[in-house]
PDB file of C-alpha atoms in Angstrom:
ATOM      1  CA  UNK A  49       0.888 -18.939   3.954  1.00  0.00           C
ATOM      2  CA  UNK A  50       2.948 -22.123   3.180  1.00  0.00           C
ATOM      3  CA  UNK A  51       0.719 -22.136  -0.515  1.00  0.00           C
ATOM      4  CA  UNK A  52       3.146 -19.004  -1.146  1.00  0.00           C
ATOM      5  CA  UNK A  53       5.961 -19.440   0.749  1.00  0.00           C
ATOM      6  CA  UNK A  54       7.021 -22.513  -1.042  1.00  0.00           C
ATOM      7  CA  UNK A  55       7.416 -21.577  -4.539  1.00  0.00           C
ATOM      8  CA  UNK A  56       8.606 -18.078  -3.494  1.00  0.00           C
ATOM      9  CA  UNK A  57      11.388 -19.564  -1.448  1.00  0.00           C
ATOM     10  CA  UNK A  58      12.618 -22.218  -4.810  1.00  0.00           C
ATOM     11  CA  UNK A  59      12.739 -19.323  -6.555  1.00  0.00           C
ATOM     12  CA  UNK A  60      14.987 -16.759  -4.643  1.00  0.00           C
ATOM     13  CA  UNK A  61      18.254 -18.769  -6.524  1.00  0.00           C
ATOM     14  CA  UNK A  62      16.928 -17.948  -9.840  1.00  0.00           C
ATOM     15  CA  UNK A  63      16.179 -14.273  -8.890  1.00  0.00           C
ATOM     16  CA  UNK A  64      19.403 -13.691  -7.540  1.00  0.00           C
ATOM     17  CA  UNK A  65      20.980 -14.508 -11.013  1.00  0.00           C
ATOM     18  CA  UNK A  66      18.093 -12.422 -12.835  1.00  0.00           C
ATOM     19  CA  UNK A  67      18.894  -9.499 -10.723  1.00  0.00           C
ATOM     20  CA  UNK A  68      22.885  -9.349 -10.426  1.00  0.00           C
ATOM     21  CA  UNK A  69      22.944  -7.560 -13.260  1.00  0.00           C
ATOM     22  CA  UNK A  70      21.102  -4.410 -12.893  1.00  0.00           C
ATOM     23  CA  UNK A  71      22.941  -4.219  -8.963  1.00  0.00           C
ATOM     24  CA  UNK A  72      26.083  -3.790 -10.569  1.00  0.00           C
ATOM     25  CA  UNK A  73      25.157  -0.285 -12.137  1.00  0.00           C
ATOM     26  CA  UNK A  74      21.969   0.618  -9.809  1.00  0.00           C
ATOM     27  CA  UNK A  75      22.762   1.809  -6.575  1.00  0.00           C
ATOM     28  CA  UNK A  76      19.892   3.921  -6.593  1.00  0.00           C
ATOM     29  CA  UNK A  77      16.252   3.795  -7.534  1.00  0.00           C
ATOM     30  CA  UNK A  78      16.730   6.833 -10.202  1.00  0.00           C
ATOM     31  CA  UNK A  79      19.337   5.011 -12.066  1.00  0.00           C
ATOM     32  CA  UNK A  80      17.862   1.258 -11.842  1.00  0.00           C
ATOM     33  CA  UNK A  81      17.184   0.187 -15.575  1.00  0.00           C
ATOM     34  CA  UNK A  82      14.758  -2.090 -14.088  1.00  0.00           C
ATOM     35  CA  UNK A  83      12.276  -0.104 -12.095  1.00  0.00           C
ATOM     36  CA  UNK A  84       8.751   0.164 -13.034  1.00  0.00           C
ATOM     37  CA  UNK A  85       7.926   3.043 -15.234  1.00  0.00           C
ATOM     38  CA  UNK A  86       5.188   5.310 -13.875  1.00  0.00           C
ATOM     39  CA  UNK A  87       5.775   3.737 -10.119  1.00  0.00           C
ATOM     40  CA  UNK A  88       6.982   6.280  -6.630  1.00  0.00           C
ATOM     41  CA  UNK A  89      10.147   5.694  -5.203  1.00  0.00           C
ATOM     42  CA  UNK A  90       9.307   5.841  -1.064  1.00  0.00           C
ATOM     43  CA  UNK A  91      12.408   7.664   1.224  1.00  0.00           C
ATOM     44  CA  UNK A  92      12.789   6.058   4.050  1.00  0.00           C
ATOM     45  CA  UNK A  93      14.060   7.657   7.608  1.00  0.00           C
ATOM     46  CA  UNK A  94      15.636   4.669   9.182  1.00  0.00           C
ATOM     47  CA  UNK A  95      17.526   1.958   7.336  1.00  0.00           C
ATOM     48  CA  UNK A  96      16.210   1.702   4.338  1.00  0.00           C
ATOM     49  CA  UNK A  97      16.851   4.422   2.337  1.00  0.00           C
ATOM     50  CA  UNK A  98      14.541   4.309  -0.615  1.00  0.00           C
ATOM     51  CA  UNK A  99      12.114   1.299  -2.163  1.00  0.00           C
ATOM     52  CA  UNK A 100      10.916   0.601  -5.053  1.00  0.00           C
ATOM     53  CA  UNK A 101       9.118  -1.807  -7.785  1.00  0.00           C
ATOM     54  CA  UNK A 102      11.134  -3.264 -10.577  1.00  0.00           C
ATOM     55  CA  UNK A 103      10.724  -5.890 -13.089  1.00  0.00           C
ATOM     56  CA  UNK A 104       7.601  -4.738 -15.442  1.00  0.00           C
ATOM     57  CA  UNK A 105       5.546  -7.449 -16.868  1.00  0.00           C
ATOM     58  CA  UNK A 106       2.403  -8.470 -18.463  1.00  0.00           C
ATOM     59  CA  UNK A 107       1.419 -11.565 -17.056  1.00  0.00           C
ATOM     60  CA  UNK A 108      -1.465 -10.713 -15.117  1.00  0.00           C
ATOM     61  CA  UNK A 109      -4.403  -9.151 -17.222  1.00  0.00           C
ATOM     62  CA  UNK A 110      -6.032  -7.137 -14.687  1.00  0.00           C
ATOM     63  CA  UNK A 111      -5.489  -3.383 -15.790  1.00  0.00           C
ATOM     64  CA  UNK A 112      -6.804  -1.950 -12.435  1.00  0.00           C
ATOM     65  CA  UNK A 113      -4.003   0.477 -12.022  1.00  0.00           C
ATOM     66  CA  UNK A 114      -4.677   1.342 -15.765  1.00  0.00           C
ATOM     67  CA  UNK A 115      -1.498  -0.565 -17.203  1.00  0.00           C
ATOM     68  CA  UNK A 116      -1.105  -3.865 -19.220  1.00  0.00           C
ATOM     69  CA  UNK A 117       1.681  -4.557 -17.079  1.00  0.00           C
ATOM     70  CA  UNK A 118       2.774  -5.065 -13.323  1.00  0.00           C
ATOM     71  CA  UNK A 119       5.804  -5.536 -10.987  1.00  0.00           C
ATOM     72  CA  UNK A 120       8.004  -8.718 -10.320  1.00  0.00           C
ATOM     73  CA  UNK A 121      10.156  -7.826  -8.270  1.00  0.00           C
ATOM     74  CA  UNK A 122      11.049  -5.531  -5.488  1.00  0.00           C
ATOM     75  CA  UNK A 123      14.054  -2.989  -4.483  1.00  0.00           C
ATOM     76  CA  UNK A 124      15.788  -1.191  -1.622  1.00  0.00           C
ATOM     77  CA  UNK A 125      18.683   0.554  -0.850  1.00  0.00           C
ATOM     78  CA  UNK A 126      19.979   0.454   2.678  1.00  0.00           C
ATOM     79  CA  UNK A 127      21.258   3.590   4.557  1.00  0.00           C
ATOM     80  CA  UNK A 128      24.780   1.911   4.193  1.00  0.00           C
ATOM     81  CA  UNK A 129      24.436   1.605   0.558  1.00  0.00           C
ATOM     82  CA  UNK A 130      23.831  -2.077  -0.041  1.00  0.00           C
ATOM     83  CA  UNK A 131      20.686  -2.717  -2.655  1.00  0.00           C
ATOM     84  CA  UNK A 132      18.642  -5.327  -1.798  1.00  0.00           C
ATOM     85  CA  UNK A 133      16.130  -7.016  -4.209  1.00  0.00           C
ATOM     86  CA  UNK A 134      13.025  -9.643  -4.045  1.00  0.00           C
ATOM     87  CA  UNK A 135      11.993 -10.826  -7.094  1.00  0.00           C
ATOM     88  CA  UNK A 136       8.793 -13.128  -7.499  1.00  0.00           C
ATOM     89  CA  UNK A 137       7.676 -16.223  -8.640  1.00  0.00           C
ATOM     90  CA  UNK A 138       5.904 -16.298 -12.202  1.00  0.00           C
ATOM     91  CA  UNK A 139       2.271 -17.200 -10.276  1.00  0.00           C
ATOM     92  CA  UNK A 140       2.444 -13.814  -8.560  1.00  0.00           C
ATOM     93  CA  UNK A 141       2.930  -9.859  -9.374  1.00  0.00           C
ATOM     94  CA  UNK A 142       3.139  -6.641  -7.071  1.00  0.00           C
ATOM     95  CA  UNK A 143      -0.240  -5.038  -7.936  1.00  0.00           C
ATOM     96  CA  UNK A 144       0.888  -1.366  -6.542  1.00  0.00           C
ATOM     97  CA  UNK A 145       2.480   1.454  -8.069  1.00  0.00           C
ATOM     98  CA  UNK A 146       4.851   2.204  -4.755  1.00  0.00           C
ATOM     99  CA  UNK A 147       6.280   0.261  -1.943  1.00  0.00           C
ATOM    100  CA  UNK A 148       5.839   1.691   1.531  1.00  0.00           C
ATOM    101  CA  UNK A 149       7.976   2.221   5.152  1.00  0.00           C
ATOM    102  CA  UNK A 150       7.112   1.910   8.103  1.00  0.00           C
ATOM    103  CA  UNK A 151       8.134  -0.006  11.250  1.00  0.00           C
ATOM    104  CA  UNK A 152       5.513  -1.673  12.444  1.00  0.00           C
ATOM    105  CA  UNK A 153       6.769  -3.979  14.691  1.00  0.00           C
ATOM    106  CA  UNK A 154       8.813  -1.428  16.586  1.00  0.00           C
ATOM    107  CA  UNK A 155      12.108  -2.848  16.132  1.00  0.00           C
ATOM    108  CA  UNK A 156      13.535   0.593  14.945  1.00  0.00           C
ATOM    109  CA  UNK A 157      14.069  -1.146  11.478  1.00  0.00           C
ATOM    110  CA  UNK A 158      11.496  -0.597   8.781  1.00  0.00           C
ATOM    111  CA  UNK A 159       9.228  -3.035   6.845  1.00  0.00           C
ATOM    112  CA  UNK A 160       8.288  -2.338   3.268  1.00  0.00           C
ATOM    113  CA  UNK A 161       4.294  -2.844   2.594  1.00  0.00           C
ATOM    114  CA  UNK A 162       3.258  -3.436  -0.628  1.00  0.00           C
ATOM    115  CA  UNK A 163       0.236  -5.322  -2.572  1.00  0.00           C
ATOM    116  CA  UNK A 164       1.259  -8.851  -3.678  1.00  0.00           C
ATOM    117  CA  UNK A 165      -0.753 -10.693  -6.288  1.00  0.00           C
ATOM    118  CA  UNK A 166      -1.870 -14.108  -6.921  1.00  0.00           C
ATOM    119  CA  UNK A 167      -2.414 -14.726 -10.625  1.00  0.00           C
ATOM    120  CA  UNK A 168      -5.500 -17.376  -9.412  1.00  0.00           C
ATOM    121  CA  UNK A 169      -6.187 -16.074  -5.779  1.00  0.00           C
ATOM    122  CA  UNK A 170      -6.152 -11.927  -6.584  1.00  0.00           C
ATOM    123  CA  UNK A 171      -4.564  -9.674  -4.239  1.00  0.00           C
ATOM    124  CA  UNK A 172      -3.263  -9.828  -0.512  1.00  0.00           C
ATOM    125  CA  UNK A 173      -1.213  -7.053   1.547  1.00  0.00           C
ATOM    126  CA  UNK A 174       2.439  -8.103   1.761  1.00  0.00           C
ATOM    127  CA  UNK A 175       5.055  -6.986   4.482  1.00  0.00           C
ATOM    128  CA  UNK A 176       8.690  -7.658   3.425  1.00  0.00           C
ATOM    129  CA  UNK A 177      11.605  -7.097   6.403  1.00  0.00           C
ATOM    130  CA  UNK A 178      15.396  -7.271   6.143  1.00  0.00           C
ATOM    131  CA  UNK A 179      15.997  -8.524   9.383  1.00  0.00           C
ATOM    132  CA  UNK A 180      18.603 -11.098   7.784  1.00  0.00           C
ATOM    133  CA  UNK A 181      20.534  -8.877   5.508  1.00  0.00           C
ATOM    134  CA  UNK A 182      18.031 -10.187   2.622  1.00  0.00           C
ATOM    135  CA  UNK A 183      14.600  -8.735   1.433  1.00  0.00           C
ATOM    136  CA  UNK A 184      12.198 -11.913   2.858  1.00  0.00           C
ATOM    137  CA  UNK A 185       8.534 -11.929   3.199  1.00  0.00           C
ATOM    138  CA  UNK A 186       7.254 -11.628   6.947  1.00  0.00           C
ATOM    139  CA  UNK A 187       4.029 -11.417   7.135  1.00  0.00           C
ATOM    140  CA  UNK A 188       0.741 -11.139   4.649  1.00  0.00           C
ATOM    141  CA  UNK A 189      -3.093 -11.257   4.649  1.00  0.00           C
ATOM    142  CA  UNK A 190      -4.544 -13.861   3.167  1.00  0.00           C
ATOM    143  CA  UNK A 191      -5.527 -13.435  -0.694  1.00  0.00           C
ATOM    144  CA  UNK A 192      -8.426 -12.768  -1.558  1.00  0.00           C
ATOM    145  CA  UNK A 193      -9.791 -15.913  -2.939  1.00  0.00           C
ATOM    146  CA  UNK A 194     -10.286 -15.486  -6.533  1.00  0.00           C
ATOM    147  CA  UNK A 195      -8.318 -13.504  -9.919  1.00  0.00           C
ATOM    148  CA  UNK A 196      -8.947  -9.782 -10.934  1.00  0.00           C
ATOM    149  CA  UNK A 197      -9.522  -9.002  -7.421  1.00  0.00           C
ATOM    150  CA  UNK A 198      -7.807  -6.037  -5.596  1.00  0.00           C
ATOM    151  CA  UNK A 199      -7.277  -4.499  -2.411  1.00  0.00           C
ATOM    152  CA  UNK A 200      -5.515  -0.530  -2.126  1.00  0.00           C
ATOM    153  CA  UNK A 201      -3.915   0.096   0.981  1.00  0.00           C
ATOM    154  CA  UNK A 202      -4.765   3.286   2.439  1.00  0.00           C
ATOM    155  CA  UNK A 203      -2.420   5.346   5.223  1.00  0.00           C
ATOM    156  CA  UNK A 204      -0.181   3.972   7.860  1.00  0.00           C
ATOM    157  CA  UNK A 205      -0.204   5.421  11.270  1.00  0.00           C
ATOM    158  CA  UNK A 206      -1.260   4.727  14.956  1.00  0.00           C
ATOM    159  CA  UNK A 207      -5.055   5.061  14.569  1.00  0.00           C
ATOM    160  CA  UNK A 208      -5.987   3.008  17.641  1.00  0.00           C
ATOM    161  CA  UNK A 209      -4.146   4.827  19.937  1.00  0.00           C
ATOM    162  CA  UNK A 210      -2.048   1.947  21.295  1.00  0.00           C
ATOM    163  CA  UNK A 211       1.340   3.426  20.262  1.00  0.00           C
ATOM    164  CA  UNK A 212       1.925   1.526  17.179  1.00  0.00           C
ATOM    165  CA  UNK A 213       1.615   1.761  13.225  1.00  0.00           C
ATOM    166  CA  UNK A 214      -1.780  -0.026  11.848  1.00  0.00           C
ATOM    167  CA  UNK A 215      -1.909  -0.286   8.251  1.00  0.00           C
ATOM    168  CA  UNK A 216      -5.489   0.839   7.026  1.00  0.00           C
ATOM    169  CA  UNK A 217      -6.485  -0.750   3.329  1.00  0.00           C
ATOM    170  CA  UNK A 218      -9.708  -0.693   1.383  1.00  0.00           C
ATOM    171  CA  UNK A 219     -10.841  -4.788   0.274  1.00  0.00           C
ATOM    172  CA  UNK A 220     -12.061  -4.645  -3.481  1.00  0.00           C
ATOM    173  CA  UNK A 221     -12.949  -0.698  -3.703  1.00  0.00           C
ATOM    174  CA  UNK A 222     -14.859  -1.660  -6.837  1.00  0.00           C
ATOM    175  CA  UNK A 223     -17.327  -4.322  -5.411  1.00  0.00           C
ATOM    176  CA  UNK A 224     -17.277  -5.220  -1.730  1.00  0.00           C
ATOM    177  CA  UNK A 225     -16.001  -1.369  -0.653  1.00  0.00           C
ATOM    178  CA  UNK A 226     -15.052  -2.502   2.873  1.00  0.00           C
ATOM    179  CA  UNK A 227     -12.445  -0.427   4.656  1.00  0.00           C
ATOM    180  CA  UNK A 228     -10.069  -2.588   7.018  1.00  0.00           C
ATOM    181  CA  UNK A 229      -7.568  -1.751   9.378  1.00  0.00           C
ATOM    182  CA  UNK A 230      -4.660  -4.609  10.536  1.00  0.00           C
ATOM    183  CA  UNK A 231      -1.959  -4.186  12.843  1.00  0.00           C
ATOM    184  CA  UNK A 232       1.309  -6.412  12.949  1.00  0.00           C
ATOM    185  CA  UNK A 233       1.077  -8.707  16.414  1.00  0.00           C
ATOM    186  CA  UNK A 234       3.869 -11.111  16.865  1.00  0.00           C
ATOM    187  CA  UNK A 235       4.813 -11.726  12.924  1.00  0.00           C
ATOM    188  CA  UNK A 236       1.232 -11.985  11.696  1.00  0.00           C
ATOM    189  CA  UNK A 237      -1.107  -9.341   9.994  1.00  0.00           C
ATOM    190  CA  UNK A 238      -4.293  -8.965  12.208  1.00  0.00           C
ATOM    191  CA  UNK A 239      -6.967  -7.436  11.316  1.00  0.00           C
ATOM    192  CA  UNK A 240      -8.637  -5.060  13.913  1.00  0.00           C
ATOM    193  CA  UNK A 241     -11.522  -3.829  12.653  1.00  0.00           C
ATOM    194  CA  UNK A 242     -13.270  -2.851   9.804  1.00  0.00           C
ATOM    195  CA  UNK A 243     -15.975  -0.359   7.842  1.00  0.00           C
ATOM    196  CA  UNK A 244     -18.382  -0.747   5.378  1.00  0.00           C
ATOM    197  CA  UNK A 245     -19.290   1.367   2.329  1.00  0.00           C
ATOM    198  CA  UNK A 246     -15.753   3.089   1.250  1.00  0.00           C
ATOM    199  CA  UNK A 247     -14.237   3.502  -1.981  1.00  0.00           C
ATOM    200  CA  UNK A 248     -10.703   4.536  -2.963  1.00  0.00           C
ATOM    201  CA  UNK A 249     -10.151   3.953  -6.325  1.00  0.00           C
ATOM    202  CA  UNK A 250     -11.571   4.234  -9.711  1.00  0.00           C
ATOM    203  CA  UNK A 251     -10.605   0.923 -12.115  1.00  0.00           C
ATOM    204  CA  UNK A 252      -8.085   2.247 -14.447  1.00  0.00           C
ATOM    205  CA  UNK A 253      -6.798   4.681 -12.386  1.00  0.00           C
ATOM    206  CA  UNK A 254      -3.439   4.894 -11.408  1.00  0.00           C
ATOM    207  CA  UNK A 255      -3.470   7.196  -8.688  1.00  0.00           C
ATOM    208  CA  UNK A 256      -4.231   5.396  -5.281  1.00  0.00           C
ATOM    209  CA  UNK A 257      -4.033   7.916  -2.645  1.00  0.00           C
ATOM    210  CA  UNK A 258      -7.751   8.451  -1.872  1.00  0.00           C
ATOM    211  CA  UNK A 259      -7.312   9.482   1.206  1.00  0.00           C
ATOM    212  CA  UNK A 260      -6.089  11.344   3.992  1.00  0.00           C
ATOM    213  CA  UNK A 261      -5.210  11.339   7.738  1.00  0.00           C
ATOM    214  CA  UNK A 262      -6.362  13.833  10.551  1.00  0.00           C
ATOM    215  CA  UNK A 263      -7.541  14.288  14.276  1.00  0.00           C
ATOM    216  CA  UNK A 264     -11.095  15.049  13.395  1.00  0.00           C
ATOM    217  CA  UNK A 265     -12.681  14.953  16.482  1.00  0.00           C
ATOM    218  CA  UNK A 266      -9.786  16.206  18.800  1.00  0.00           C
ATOM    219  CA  UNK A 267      -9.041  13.058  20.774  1.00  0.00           C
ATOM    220  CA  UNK A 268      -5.713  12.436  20.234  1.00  0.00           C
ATOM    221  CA  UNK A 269      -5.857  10.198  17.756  1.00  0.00           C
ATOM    222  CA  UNK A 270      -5.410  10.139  13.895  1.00  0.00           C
ATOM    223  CA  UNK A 271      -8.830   9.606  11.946  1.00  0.00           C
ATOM    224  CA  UNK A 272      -8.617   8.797   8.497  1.00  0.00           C
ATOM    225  CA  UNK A 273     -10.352  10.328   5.609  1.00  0.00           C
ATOM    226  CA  UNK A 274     -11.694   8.696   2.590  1.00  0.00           C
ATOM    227  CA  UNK A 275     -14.674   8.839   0.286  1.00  0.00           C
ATOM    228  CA  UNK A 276     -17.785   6.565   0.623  1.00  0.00           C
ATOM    229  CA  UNK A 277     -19.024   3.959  -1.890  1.00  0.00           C
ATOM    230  CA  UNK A 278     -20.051   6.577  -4.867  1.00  0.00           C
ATOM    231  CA  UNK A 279     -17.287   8.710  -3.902  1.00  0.00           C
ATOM    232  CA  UNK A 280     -19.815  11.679  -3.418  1.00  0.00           C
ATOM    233  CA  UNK A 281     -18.751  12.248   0.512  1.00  0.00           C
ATOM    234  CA  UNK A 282     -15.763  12.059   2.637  1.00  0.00           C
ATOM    235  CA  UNK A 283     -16.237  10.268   5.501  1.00  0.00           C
ATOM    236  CA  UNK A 284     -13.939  10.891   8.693  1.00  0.00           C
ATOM    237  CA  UNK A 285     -13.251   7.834  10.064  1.00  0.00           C
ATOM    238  CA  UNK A 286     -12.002   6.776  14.137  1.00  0.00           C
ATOM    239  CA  UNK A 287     -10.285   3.831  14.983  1.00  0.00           C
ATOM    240  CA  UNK A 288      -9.456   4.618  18.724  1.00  0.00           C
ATOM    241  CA  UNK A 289      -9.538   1.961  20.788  1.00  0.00           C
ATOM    242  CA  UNK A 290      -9.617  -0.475  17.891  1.00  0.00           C
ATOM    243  CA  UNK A 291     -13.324  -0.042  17.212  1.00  0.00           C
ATOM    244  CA  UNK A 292     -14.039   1.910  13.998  1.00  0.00           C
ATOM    245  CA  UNK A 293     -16.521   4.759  14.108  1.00  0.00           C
ATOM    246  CA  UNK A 294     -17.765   7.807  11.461  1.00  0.00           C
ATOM    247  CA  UNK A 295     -17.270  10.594  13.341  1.00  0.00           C
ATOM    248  CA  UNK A 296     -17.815  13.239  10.375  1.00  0.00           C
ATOM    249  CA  UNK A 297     -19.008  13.741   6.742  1.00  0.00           C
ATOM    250  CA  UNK A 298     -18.502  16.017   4.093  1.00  0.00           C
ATOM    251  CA  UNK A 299     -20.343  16.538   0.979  1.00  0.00           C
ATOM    252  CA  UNK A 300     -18.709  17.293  -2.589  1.00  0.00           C
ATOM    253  CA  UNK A 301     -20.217  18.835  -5.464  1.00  0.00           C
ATOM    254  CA  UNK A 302     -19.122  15.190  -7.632  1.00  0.00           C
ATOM    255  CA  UNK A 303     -17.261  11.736  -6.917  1.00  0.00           C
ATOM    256  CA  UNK A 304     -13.753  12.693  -6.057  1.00  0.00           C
ATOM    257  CA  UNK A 305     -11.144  11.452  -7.788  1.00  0.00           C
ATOM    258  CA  UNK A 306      -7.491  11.621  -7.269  1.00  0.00           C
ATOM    259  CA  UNK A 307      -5.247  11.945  -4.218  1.00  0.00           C
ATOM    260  CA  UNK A 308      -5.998  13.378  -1.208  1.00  0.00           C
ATOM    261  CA  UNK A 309      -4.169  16.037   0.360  1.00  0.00           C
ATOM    262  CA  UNK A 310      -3.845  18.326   3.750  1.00  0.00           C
ATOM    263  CA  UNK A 311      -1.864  21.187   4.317  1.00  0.00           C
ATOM    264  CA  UNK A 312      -2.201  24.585   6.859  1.00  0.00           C
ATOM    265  CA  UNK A 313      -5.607  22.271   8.068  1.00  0.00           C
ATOM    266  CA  UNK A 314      -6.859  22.394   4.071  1.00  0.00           C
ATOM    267  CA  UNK A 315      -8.079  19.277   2.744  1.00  0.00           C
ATOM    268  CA  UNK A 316      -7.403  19.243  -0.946  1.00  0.00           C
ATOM    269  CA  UNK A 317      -9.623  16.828  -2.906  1.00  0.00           C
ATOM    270  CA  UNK A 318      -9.221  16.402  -6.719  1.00  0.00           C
ATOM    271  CA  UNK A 319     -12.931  15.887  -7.903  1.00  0.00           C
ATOM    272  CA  UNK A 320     -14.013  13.726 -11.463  1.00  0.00           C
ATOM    273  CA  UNK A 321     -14.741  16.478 -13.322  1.00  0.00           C
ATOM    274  CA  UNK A 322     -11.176  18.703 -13.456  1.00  0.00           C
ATOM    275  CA  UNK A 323     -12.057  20.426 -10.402  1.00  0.00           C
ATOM    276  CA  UNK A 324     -10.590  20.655  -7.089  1.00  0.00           C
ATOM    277  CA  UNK A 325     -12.587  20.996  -3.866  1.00  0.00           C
ATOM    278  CA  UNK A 326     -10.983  22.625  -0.735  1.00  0.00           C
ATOM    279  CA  UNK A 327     -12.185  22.504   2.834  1.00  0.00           C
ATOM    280  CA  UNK A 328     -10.912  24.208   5.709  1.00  0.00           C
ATOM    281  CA  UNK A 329     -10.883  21.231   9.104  1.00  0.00           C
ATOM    282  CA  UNK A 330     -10.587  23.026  11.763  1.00  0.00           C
TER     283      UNK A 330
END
């Protein structure tokens, strides 16, 4: 990571004066004149107390989330009440429309996930902690190697069964389609394991939440739900014991589209045509 590290690190100085500003009359995400329009604002149940994106701009031409413009910068609040922001070198953008929490190192403090952009490398998975009292970057994949290319980030949760939050993530759901899961291992992304054939986004869309999490097969374990390549069946997928396995299908009438949903054991799926399919899991 020193490529990203570097320039990310000379700029911090000049973000902290870009940024001063807007802290002295946004103490929370709903009055921030700099958050990104159309993004989520994550709550948070241990330190941090909400996250979001800020800093809208139109420097990368992708449009995979539907929008000329992107994030360049990054929020929290802390339980106490201090605000906290990252803001990004001009080379890079947060391709996302919301910045997750979770601890995943166990530390009882939580990191904030998100999907960082290289303007010439395309995307990588991001993990910012505030173990200093600052917003720093801890830990990332590596990008993906060339521009206009994406990754979405699926659920968080402890799908191998080892105790701990993996983050599951879907490389380039437009070309390659190959569902990943990594786990944070001594302050480096790993990745575990991985799946072929999955899709979890439509280009232009801005909703990213494909997907869903459930015991399927009654182990113990949380499988995760998503559609295949051409979106035309939800696959149930198991990651215990770090080895990734279908262990279930179901057929829809036409490609889903939209987020995913459970509720009372009721998989909700939003399908392309207006329509919403329902399934019963147990």
């Amino acid at each position: 990571m020193p490529a990203t590290q570097s320039p990310i690190r000379l700029f911090l100085a000049i973000a902290a004066l870009l940024v001063w500003p807007a802290l002295a009359q946004a103490q929370t995400a709903a009055n921030d004149p700099q958050r990104l329009v159309e993004s989520e604002v994550t709550a948070g149940q241990r330190d941090i107390a909400e996250a979001w994106l800020i800093l809208p701009n139109n420097r990368y031409d992708h449009k995979v989330l539907g929008r000329s413009y992107e994030a360049g910068g990054l929020r929290v609040r802390m339980r106490d009440g201090a605000v906290l922001s990252f803001v990004l070198p001009d080379e890079f953008v947060f391709e996302d429309r919301l910045a997750r929490l979770a601890d995943l190192d166990g530390d009882g403090h939580d990191e904030v996930i998100v999907v960082m952009t290289s303007l010439n490398k395309g995307a990588s998975l991001a993990v910012f902690g505030t173990d200093s009292g600052q917003l720093q970057l801890k830990a990332q994949t590596p990008f993906i190697g060339q521009p206009h290319r994406w990754l979405n980030p699926a659920a968080i949760a402890d799908f191998t069964g080892e105790g701990r939050p993996d983050i599951a993530l879907v490389q380039m759901p437009h070309l390659v389609k190959r569902l990943e899961l990594w786990t944070l291992r001594n302050g480096k992304l790993v990745r575990i394991t991985s799946f072929d054939g999955v899709s979890t986004h439509q280009i232009g869309s801005g909703e990213t939440k494909m997907f869903a999490t459930y015991d399927a097969n009654k182990d113990g374990v949380l499988d995760l739900i998503v559609p295949d390549s051409d979106r035309q069946n939800l696959l149930m997928i198991s990651f215990a014991g770090g080895r990734a396995k279908k262990v279930g299908s179901i057929a829809v009438p036409v490609p889903a589209l939209g987020n995913f949903s459970i509720q009372d054991d009721v998989l909700t799926v939003p399908l392309a045509n207006g329509d919403v399919f329902r399934t019963g899991l147990e």
